Structures are given as structure tokens and as C-alpha cells.
Coordinates of C-alpha atoms and ligand atoms in Angstrom, one line a residue:
X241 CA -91.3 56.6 -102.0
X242 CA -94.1 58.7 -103.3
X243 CA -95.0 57.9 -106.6
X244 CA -93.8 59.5 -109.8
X245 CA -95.7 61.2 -113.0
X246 CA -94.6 61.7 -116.4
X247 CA -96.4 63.6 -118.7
X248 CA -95.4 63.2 -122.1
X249 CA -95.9 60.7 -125.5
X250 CA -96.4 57.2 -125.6
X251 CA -94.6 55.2 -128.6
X252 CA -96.8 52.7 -128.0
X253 CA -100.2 54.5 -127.4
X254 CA -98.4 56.7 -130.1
X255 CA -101.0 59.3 -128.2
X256 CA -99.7 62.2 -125.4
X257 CA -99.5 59.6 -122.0
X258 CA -99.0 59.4 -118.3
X259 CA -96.3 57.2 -117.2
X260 CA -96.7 56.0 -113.4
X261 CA -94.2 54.4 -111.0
X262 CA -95.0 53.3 -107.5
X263 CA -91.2 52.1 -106.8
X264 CA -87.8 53.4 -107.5
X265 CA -87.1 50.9 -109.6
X266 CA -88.4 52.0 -113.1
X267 CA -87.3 49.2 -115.3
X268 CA -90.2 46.8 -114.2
X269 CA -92.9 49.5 -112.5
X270 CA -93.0 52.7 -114.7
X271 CA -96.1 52.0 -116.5
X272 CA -97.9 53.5 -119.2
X273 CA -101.7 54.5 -118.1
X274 CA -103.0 54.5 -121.8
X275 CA -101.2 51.1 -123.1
X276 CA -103.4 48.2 -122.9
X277 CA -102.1 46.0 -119.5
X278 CA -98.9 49.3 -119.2
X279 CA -96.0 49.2 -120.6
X280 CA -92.4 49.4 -119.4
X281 CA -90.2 51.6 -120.6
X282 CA -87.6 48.9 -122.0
X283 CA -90.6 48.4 -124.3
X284 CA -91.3 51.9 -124.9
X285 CA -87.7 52.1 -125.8
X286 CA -88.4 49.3 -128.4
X287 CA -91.3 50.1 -130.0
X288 CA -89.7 54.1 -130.4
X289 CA -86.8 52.5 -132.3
X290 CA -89.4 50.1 -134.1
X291 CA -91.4 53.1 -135.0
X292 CA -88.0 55.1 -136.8
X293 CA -86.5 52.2 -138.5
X294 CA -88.8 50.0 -139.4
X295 CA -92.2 52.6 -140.0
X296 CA -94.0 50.1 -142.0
X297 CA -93.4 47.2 -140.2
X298 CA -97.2 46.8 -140.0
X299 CA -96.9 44.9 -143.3
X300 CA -93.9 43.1 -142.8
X301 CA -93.0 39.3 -141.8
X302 CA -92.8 39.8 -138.1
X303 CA -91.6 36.7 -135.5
X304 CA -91.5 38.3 -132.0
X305 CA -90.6 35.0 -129.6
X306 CA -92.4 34.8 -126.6
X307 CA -94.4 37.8 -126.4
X308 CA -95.6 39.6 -123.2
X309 CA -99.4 40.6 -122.4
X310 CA -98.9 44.0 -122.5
X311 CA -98.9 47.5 -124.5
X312 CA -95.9 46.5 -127.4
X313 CA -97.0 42.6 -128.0
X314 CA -100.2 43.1 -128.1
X315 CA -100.0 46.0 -130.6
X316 CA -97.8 43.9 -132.6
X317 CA -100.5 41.4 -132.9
X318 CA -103.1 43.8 -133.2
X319 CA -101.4 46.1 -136.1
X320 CA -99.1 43.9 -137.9
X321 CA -100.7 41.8 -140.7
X322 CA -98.2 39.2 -140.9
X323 CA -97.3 38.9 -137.6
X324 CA -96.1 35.0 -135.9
X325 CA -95.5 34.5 -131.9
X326 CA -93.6 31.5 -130.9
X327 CA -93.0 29.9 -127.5
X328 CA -90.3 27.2 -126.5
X329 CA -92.0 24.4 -124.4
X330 CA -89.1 21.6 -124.5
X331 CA -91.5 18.6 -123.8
X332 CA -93.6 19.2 -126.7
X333 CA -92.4 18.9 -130.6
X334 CA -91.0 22.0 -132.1
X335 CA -92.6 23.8 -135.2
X336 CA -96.5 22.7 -133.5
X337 CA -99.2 25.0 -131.9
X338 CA -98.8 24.4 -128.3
X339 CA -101.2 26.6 -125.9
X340 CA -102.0 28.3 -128.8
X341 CA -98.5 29.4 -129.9
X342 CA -96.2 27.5 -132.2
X343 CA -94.0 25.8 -130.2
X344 CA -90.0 26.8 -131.3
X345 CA -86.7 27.0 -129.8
X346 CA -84.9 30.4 -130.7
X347 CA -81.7 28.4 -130.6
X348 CA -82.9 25.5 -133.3
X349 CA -85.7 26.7 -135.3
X350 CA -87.6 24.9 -137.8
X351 CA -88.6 27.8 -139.8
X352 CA -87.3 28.3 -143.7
X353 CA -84.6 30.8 -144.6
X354 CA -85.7 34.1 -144.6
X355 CA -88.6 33.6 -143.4
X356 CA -89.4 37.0 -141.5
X357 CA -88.2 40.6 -141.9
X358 CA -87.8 41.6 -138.2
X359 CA -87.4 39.4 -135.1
X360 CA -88.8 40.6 -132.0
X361 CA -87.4 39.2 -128.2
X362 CA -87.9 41.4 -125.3
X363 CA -85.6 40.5 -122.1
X364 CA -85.5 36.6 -123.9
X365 CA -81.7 36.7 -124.6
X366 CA -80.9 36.2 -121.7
X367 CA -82.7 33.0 -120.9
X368 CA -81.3 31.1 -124.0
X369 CA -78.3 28.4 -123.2
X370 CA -76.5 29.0 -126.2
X371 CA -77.1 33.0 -127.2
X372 CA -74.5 32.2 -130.7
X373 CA -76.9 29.4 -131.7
X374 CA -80.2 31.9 -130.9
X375 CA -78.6 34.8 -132.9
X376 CA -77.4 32.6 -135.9
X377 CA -80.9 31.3 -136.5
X378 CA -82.4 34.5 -135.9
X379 CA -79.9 35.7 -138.7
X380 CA -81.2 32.8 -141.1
X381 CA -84.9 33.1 -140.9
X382 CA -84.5 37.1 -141.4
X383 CA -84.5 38.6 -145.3
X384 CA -81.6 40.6 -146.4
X385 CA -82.3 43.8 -144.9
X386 CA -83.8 42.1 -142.5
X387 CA -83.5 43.5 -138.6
X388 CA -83.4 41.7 -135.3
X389 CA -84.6 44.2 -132.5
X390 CA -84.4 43.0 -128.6
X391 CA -84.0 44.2 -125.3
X392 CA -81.9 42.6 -122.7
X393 CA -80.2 43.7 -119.5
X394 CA -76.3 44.9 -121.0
X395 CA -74.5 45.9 -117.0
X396 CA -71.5 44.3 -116.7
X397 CA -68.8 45.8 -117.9
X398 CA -66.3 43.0 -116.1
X399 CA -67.7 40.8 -118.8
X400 CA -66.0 40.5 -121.9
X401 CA -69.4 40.1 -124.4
X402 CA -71.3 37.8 -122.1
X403 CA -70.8 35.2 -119.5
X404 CA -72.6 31.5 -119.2
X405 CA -74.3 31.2 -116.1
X406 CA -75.7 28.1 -116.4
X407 CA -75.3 25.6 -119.2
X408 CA -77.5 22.8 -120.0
X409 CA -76.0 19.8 -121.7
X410 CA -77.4 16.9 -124.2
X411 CA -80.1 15.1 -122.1
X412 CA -81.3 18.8 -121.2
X413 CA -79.6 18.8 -117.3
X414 CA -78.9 22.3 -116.7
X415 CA -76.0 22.7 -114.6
X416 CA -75.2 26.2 -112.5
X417 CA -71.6 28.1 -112.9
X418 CA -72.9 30.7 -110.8
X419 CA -75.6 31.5 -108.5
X420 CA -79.3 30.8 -109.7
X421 CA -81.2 34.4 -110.7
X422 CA -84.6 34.0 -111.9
X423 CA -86.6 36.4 -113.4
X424 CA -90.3 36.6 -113.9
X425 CA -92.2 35.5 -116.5
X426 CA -95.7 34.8 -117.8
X427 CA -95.8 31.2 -119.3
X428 CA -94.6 27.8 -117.0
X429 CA -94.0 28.1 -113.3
X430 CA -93.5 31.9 -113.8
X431 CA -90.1 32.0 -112.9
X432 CA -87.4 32.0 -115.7
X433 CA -83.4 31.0 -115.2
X434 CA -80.7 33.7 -116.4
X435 CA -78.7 32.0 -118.3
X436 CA -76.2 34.3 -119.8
X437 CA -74.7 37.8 -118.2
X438 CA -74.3 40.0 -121.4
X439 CA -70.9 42.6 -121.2
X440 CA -70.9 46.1 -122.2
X441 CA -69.0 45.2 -125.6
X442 CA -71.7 42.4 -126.7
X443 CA -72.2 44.0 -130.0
X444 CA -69.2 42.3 -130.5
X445 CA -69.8 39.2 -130.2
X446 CA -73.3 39.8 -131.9
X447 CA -71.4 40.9 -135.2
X448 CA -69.0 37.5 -134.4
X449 CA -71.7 35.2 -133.8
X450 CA -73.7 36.2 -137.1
X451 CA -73.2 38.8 -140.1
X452 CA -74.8 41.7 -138.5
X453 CA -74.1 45.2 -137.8
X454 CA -74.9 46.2 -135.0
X455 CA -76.2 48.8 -132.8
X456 CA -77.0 49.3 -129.6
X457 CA -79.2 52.6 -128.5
X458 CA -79.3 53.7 -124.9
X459 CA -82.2 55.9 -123.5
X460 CA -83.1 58.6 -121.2
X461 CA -86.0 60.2 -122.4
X462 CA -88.9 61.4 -120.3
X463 CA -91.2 62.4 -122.9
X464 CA -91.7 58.6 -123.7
X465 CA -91.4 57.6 -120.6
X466 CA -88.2 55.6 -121.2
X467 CA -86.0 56.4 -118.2
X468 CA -84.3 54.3 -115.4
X469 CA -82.1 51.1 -115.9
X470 CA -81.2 49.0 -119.1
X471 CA -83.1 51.2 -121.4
X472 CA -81.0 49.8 -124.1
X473 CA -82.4 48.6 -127.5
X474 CA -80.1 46.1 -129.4
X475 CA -81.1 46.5 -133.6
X476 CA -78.8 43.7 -135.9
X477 CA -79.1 44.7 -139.0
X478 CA -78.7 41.7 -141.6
X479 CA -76.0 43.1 -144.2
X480 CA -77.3 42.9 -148.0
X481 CA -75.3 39.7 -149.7
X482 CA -73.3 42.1 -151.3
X483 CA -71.8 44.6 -148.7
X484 CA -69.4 43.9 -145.7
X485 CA -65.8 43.0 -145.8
X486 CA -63.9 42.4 -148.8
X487 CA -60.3 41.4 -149.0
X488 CA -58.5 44.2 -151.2
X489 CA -55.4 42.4 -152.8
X490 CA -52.6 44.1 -153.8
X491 CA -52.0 44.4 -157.5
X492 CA -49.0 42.3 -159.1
X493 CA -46.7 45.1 -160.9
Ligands
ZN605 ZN1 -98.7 53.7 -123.9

């Protein structure tokens, strides 16, 4: 294939951009020329939805969980003032700096209530053994108002919300339902397990798992450069105490 030009606006760069592929397959090669290390489009997506919802989220509580070396991460870091990475390394003691990140696991974490204002995970979700336990304490440690912004790969629309690939029990032994994917990644032996297979109506089970409402944006847009497969951004919103359902009874006559 020859390669491919965009010309258009970087969300990232937030500055007019070229976005370059050298393969077909655009998800993980159509790169930003102006982002510091590229960026993908998936992250492009992101930080375009970021950018609307959330425009000062330079001065808010920010948690992204493990963060890439690229374009959207690093800008996080760079720009946002109160801004927390975190990394899960199971052999070490959670809530500690481990390799210079502070060492949590999305599905247990040790920080307080409320704690942050957005939660960041791009393509994480689907790594985690138990996604309900990951999006319940990512629903605790965010303010009222709070929102929980991700990516992840939504394809399957034989799934009913999501599918366990692989579980991992007690003592930590993972055991296979289906065959092993891995997908790369840029801490441990660079290759990561997918654990879960997410269905096309997993907004769902995100609004079962935790009190959020949910939305889930789907790109094709080739003046950011956000084109190709699972574009999708997936924003949970955490309702205010006071909205959400309430029970209307009948009045007694
Ligand atoms: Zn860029």
C-alpha cells in the first residue's frame, strides 16, 4: 500500500497537522507528524471529546491509568496541573511509587472517594479481569460531575455487553475461556492479555455496573485524523446525588 496523507487539525497538537499511515490498518499506524512520539487516532478521538466536555480540564483532578508515551499522555502530564498516572504491577504493594508511577489496581484502588474529576484509560478496559469492579471504583474516586473518558475496542455485536476471556482466580492463576490475544504494550514483557471482549450494547452494562450515564461517540473525521477502526470514545458521566431515577408512587385517594 502506498502511504496515506491527511491534512487537516490535530486535537492534540491543537495546531493544523499531517496525519501519516504506512499500513491499512489505521487504528495503530495513522500517526500524527506534529504530536510528540504521534498519535493514533483513537487518541485523537479522545482528547477531541476531552477538549468539548471537559475544556478546563487543565485544572482539574486528573487519574489517567497507565499512560502511553505519546502525543495525548504526555500532554496530559505536561498541561494538567493536577494530573496523577498510576500503573498496576501485582508483585509490588498497591498505593506505592513503583518505576516511578504509583503502583494501583483499577479494579481495587486505594485512593479516597472522590478523589479525581476525570479518569483517563486508553485501550486498558480490556485488560482488567473484572471490568464491574474496574468501573465501580472508577465511579468512587470521581466527584459528582465527575467523568470517566476511555477508549477500548467495542466490535462484537454477538456479545451481549461483554464476554470474559480469561479469568484469573484468588491466588492470581489466570485461566483461558478462549484463545489467548495479546496486545502490545509499553511496561512488563510488552505483551498484554485481552481479557474481556466488549459487545456493541456495553453502555449497558456500564450504566449497570455503576451510576453512570453513558455515552458512547463514534468517529469518522478526517480533519482530526480520527478515521479507520474502533474510533469510539466511551464518556460516563457520574450523575449529581440528586438526579436519576426516582420511584413515582401513586397517590392514595
Ligand atoms: Zn498532533
Amino acid at each position: 500500500m502506498n502511504d496515506m496523507e491527511y491534512i487537516g487539525f490535530c486535537p492534540i497538537c491543537e495546531a493544523p497537522a499531517r496525519f501519516k499511515s504506512t499500513e491499512a490498518w489505521y487504528r495503530e499506524h495513522l500517526f500524527c507528524m506534529s504530536c510528540e512520539n504521534g498519535s493514533l487516532p483513537r487518541e485523537r478521538a479522545l482528547a477531541s471529546v476531552l477538549n468539548e466536555i471537559v475544556p478546563d480540564w487543565r485544572n482539574r483532578r486528573i487519574h489517567e491509568c497507565s499512560p502511553i508515551w505519546r502525543g495525548i499522555s504526555l500532554k496530559l502530564a505536561r498541561e494538567g496541573s493536577h494530573y496523577l498516572s498510576t500503573q498496576f504491577f501485582p508483585e509490588y504493594p498497591t498505593g506505592e511509587i513503583v518505576n516511578g508511577f504509583r503502583n494501583e489496581d483499577l479494579q481495587k484502588q486505594t485512593f479516597p472517594d472522590e478523589s479525581f474529576d476525570i479518569v483517563v484509560a486508553l485501550d486498558v478496559m480490556e485488560h482488567v479481569f473484572r471490568p464491574q469492579d474496574a468501573v465501580k471504583e472508577i465511579w468512587r474516586t470521581l466527584s459528582n460531575g465527575g467523568v470517566f473518558i476511555a477508549t477500548w475496542p467495542i466490535s462484537n455485536r454477538l456479545v451481549q455487553g461483554m464476554r470474559q476471556r480469561a479469568i484469573e482466580d484468588d491466588h492470581g492463576q489466570v485461566k483461558m475461556l478462549e484463545p489467548a490475544v495479546y496486545h502490545e504494550t509499553m511496561i512488563g514483557d510488552g505483551r498484554s492479555l485481552v481479557t474481556v471482549d466488549y459487545g456493541y450494547d456495553v453502555h449497558k452494562s456500564l450504566a449497570q455496573w455503576a451510576p453512570f450515564d453513558v455515552r458512547i461517540l463514534r468517529f469518522h473525521d478526517e480533519h482530526q485524523g480520527i478515521i479507520g477502526d474502533y474510533t469510539d470514545v466511551i464518556v460516563c458521566r457520574k450523575r449529581e446525588a440528586e438526579s436519576g431515577y426516582v420511584r413515582l408512587i401513586k397517590k392514595a385517594k
